[in-house]
Short mmCIF file of C-alpha atoms in Angstrom, two decimals:
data_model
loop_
_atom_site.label_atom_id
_atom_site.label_comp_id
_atom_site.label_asym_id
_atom_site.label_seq_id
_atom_site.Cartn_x
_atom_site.Cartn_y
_atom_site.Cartn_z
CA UNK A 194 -28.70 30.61 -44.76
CA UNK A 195 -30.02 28.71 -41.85
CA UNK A 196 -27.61 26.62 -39.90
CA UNK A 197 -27.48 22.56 -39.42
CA UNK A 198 -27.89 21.99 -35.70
CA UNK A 199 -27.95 18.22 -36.46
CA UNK A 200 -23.49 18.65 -36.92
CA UNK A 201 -21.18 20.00 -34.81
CA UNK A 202 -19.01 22.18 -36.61
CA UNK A 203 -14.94 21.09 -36.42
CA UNK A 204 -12.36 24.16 -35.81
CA UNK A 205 -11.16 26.15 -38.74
CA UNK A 206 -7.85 24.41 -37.95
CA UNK A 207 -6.82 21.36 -35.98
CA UNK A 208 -3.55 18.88 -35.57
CA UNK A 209 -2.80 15.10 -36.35
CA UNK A 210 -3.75 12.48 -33.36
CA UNK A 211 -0.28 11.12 -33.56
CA UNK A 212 1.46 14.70 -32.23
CA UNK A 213 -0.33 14.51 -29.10
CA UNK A 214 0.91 10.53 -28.80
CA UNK A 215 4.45 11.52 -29.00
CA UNK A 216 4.19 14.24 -26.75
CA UNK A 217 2.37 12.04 -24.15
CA UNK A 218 5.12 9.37 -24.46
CA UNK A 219 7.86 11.96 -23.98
CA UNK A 220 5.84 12.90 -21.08
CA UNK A 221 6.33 9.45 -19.47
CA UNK A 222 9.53 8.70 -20.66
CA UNK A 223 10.72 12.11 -18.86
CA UNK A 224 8.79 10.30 -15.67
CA UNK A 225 11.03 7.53 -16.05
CA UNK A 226 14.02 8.90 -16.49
CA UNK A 227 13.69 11.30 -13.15
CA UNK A 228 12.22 8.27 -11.45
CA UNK A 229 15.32 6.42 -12.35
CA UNK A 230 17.57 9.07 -10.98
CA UNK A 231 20.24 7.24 -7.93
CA UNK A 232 19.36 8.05 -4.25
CA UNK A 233 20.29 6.38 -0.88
CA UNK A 234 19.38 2.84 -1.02
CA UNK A 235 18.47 3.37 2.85
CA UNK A 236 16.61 6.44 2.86
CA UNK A 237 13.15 6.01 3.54
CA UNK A 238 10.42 8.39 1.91
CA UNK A 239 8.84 10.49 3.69
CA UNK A 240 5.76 9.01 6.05
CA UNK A 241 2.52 10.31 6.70
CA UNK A 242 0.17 8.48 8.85
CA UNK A 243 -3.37 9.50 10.15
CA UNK A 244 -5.70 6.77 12.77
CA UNK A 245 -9.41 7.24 13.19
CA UNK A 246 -10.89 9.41 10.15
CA UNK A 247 -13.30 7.27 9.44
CA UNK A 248 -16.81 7.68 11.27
CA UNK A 249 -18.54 4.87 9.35
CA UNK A 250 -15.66 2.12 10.54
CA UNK A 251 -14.86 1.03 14.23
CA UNK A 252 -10.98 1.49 13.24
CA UNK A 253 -9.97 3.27 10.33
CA UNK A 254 -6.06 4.80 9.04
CA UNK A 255 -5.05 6.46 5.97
CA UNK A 256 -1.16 5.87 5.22
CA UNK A 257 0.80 7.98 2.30
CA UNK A 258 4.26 7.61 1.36
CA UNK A 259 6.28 10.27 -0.48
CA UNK A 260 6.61 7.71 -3.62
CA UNK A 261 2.65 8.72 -4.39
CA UNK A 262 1.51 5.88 -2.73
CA UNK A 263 -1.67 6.00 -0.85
CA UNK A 264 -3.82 3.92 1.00
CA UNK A 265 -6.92 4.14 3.56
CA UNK A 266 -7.74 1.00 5.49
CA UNK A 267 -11.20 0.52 8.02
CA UNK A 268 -11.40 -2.54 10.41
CA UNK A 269 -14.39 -3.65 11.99
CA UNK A 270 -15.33 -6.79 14.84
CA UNK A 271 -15.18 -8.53 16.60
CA UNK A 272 -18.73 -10.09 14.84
CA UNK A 273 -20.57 -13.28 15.93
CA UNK A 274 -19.25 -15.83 13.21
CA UNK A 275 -21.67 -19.16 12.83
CA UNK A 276 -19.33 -21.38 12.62
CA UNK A 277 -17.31 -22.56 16.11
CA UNK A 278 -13.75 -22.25 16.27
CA UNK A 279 -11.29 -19.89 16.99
CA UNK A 280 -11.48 -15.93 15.86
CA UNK A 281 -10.34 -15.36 12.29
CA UNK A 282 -9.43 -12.58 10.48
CA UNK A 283 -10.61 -11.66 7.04
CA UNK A 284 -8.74 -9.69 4.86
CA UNK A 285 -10.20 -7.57 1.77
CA UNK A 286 -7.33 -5.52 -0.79
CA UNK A 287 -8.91 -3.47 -3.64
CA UNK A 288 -7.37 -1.20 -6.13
CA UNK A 289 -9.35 2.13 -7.30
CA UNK A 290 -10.16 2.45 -10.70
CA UNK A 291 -7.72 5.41 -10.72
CA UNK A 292 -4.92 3.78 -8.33
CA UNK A 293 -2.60 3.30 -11.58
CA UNK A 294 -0.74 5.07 -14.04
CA UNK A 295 -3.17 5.51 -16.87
CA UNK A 296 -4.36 2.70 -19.19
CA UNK A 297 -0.50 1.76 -20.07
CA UNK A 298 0.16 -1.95 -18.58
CA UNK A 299 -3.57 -2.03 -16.53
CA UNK A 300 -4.18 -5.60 -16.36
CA UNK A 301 -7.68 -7.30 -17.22
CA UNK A 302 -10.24 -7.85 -14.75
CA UNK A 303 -9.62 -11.13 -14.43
CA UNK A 304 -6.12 -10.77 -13.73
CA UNK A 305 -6.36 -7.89 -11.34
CA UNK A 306 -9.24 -9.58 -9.19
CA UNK A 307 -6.56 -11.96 -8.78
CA UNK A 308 -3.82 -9.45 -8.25
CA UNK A 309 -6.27 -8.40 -5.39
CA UNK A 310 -6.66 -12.04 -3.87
CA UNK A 311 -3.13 -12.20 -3.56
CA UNK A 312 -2.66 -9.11 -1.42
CA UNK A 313 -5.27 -9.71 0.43
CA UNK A 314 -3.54 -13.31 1.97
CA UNK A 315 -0.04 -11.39 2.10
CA UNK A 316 -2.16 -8.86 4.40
CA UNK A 317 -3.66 -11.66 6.31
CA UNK A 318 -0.59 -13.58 6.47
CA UNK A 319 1.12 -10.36 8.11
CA UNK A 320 -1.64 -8.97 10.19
CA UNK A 321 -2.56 -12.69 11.81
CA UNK A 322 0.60 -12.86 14.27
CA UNK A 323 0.00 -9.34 15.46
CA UNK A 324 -3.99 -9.78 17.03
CA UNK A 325 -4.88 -12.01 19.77
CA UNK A 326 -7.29 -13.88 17.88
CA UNK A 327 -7.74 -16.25 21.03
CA UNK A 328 -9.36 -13.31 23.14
CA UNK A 329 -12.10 -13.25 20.18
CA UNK A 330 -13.31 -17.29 19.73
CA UNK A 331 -16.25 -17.67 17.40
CA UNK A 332 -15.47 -14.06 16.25
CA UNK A 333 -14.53 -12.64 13.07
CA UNK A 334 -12.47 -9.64 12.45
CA UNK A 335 -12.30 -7.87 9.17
CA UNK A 336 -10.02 -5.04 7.78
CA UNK A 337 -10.55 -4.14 3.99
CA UNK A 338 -7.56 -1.87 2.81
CA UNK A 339 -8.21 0.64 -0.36
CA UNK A 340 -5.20 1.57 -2.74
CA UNK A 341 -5.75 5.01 -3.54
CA UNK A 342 -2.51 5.59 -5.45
CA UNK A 343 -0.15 3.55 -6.32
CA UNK A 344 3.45 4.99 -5.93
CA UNK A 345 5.13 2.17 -5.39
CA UNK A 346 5.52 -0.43 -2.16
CA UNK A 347 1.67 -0.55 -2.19
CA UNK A 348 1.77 -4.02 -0.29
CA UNK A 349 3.81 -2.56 2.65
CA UNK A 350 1.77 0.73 2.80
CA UNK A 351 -0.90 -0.97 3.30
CA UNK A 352 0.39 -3.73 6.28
CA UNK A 353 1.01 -0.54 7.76
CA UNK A 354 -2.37 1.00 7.16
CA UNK A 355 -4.44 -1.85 8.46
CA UNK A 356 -2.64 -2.70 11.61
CA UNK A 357 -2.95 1.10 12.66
CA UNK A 358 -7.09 0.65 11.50
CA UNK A 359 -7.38 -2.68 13.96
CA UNK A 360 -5.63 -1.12 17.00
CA UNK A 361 -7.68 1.77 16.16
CA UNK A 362 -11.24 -0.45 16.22
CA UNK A 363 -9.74 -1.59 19.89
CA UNK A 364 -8.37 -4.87 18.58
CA UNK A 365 -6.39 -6.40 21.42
CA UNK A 366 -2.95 -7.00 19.51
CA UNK A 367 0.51 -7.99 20.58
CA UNK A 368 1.99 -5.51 18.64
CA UNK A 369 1.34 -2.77 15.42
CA UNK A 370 2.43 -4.75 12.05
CA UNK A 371 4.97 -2.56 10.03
CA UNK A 372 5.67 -3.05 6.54
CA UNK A 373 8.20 -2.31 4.39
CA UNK A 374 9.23 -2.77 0.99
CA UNK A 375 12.60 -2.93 -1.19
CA UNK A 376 13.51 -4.07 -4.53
CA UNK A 377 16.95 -4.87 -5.89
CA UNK A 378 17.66 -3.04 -9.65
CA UNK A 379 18.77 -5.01 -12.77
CA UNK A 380 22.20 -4.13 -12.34
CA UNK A 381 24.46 -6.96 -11.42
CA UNK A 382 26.63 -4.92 -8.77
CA UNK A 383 23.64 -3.40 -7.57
CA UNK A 384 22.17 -2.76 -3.65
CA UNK A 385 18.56 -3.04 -2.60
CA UNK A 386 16.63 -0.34 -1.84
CA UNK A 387 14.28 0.74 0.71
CA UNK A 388 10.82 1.53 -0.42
CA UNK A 389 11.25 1.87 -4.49
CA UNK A 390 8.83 3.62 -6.68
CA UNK A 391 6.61 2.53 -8.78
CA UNK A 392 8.78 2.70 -11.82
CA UNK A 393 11.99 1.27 -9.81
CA UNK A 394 9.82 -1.42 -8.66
CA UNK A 395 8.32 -2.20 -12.86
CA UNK A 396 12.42 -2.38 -13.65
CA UNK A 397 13.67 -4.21 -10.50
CA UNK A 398 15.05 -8.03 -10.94
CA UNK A 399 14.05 -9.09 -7.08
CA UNK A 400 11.36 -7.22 -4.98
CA UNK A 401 10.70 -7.74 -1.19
CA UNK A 402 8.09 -7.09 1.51
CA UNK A 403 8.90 -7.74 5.08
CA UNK A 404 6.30 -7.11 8.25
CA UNK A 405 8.12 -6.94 11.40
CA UNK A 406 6.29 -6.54 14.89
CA UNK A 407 9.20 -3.77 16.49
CA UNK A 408 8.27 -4.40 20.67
CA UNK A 409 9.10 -7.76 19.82
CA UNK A 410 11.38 -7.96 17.29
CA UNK A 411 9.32 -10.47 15.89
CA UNK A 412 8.90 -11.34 11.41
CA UNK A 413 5.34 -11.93 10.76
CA UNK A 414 5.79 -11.90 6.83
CA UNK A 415 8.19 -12.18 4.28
CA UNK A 416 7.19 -12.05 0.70
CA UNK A 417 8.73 -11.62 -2.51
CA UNK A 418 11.12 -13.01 -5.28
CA UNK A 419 12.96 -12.50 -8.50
CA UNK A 420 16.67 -12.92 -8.91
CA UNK A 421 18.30 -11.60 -5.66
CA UNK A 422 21.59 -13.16 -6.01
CA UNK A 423 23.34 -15.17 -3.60
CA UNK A 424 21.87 -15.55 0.15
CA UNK A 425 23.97 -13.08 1.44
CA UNK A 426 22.53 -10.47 -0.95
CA UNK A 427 19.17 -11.80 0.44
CA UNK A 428 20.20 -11.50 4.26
CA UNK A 429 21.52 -7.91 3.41
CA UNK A 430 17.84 -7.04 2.37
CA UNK A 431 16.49 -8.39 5.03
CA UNK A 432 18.43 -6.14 7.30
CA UNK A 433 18.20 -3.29 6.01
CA UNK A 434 13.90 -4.33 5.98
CA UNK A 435 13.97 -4.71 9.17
CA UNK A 436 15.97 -1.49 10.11
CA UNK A 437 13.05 0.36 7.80
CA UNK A 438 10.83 -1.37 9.75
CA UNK A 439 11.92 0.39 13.22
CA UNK A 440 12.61 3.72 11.90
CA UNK A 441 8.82 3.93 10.95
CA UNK A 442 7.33 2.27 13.62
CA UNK A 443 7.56 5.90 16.38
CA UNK A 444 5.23 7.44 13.68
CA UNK A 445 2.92 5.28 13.53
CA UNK A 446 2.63 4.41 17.50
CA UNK A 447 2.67 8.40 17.44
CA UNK A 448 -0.21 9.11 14.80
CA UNK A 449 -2.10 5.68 17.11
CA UNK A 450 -1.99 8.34 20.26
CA UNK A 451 -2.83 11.20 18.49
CA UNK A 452 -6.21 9.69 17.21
CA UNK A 453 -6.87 8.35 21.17
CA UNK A 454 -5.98 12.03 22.26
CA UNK A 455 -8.71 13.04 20.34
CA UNK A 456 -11.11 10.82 20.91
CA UNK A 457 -10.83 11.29 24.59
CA UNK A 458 -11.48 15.13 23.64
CA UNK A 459 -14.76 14.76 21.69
CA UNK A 460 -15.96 12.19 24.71
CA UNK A 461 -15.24 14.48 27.25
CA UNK A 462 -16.71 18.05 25.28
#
């Protein structure tokens, strides 16, 4: 009997839609629960940080934190701008299609292109006191930051990431921008922590992103919200930020030399 190649044939046997479901959302609730699990409120996760990898940027830095986050940032300019004035800096956050966890709570497109405008003035606002815009007048300077990953304390990640890709490009700056991030946990007795996960930040009642120039002990951003309690629980947060802060700032200064080491190789080969 000849066959119908018009049909695909189904298996001989097969299984309900709804037992792969539940399996999935035992999967994540598993996640959860080990995400969820108590740890030092002022450990930091482990930093990785990598300047100049880009060949198609003047600046470029790729910075990974041991939550999952990752992001890659390129910086170009100084570029002619038309319009007189002083040098400004232009800012650009995205998200990859595949920076999330799955389809569960993506937003729409409208409200993630928003989502995006956001973070891209928080980056401005953080980035702006660390370059000497008056050495570039009539001059624009751009730095567009790409979440790969997001892990958790995207917004700090990537302060981080494009302050390493600007002194990178040769940006005269006062000093490298550091972020850091911490949230505070429902829990009324509870402490903030230093750079929460993704699923401590979806649970926390406050969150909080400081930017903190280290050779000068200088804030250049604080941003945030939520229910932190009283102002002392605030001004213990931003402490302990701004201790985060300098206990990440050697690597990045160090991963900033190592890219300069080896560009100094490959000129002189």
């Amino acid at each position: 009997m000849p066959l119908d190649h018009r049909r695909l044939r189904g298996p001989e046997e097969s299984q309900p839609p709804a037992l792969w479901a539940s399996a999935a959302a035992e999967d994540e609730e598993d996640e959860e629960g080990a995400g969820a699990a108590p740890r030092d409120p002022c450990a930091l996760r482990p930093l990785f940080a990598r300047a100049g990898l880009l060949s198609q940027a003047q600046g470029s830095a790729y910075v990974e934190l041991g939550s999952g986050t990752k992001v890659l940032c390129a910086a170009w300019g100084p570029r002619e701008a038309a319009e007189p004035g002083p040098g400004r800096l232009i800012c650009e956050f995205r998200r990859a299609p595949f920076a999330g966890r799955g389809a569960r709570g993506r937003p729409g497109a409208a409200a993630e292109r928003e989502a995006e405008r956001e973070a891209a003035a928080a980056l401005r606002e953080a980035l702006e006191p660390a370059v000497r815009l008056g050495r570039y007048p009539r001059a624009r300077l751009a730095v567009s930051a790409l979440l790969l990953q997001d892990g958790g304390s995207a917004l700090a990640a990537a302060v981080s990431a494009a302050a390493l890709a600007l002194a990178d490009a040769g940006v005269e700056m006062y000093d490298l921008a550091v972020g850091c991030a911490l949230c505070r946990p429902p829990a009324p007795a509870a402490s903030w922590m230093l750079q929460p996960a993704e699923p401590e930040e979806r649970r926390a009642a406050a969150r909080l992103t400081l930017a903190l120039l280290p050779a000068l002990n200088q804030v250049s951003a604080v941003l945030g919200g939520g229910r932190g309690g009283p102002p002392e629980d605030w001004a213990q947060a931003l402490r302990l930020g701004l201790d985060g802060c300098h206990r990440q700032y050697p690597v990045l200064r160090q991963s900033l030399l190592r890219a300069a080491q080896r560009r100094d190789a490959a000129a002189a080969a």
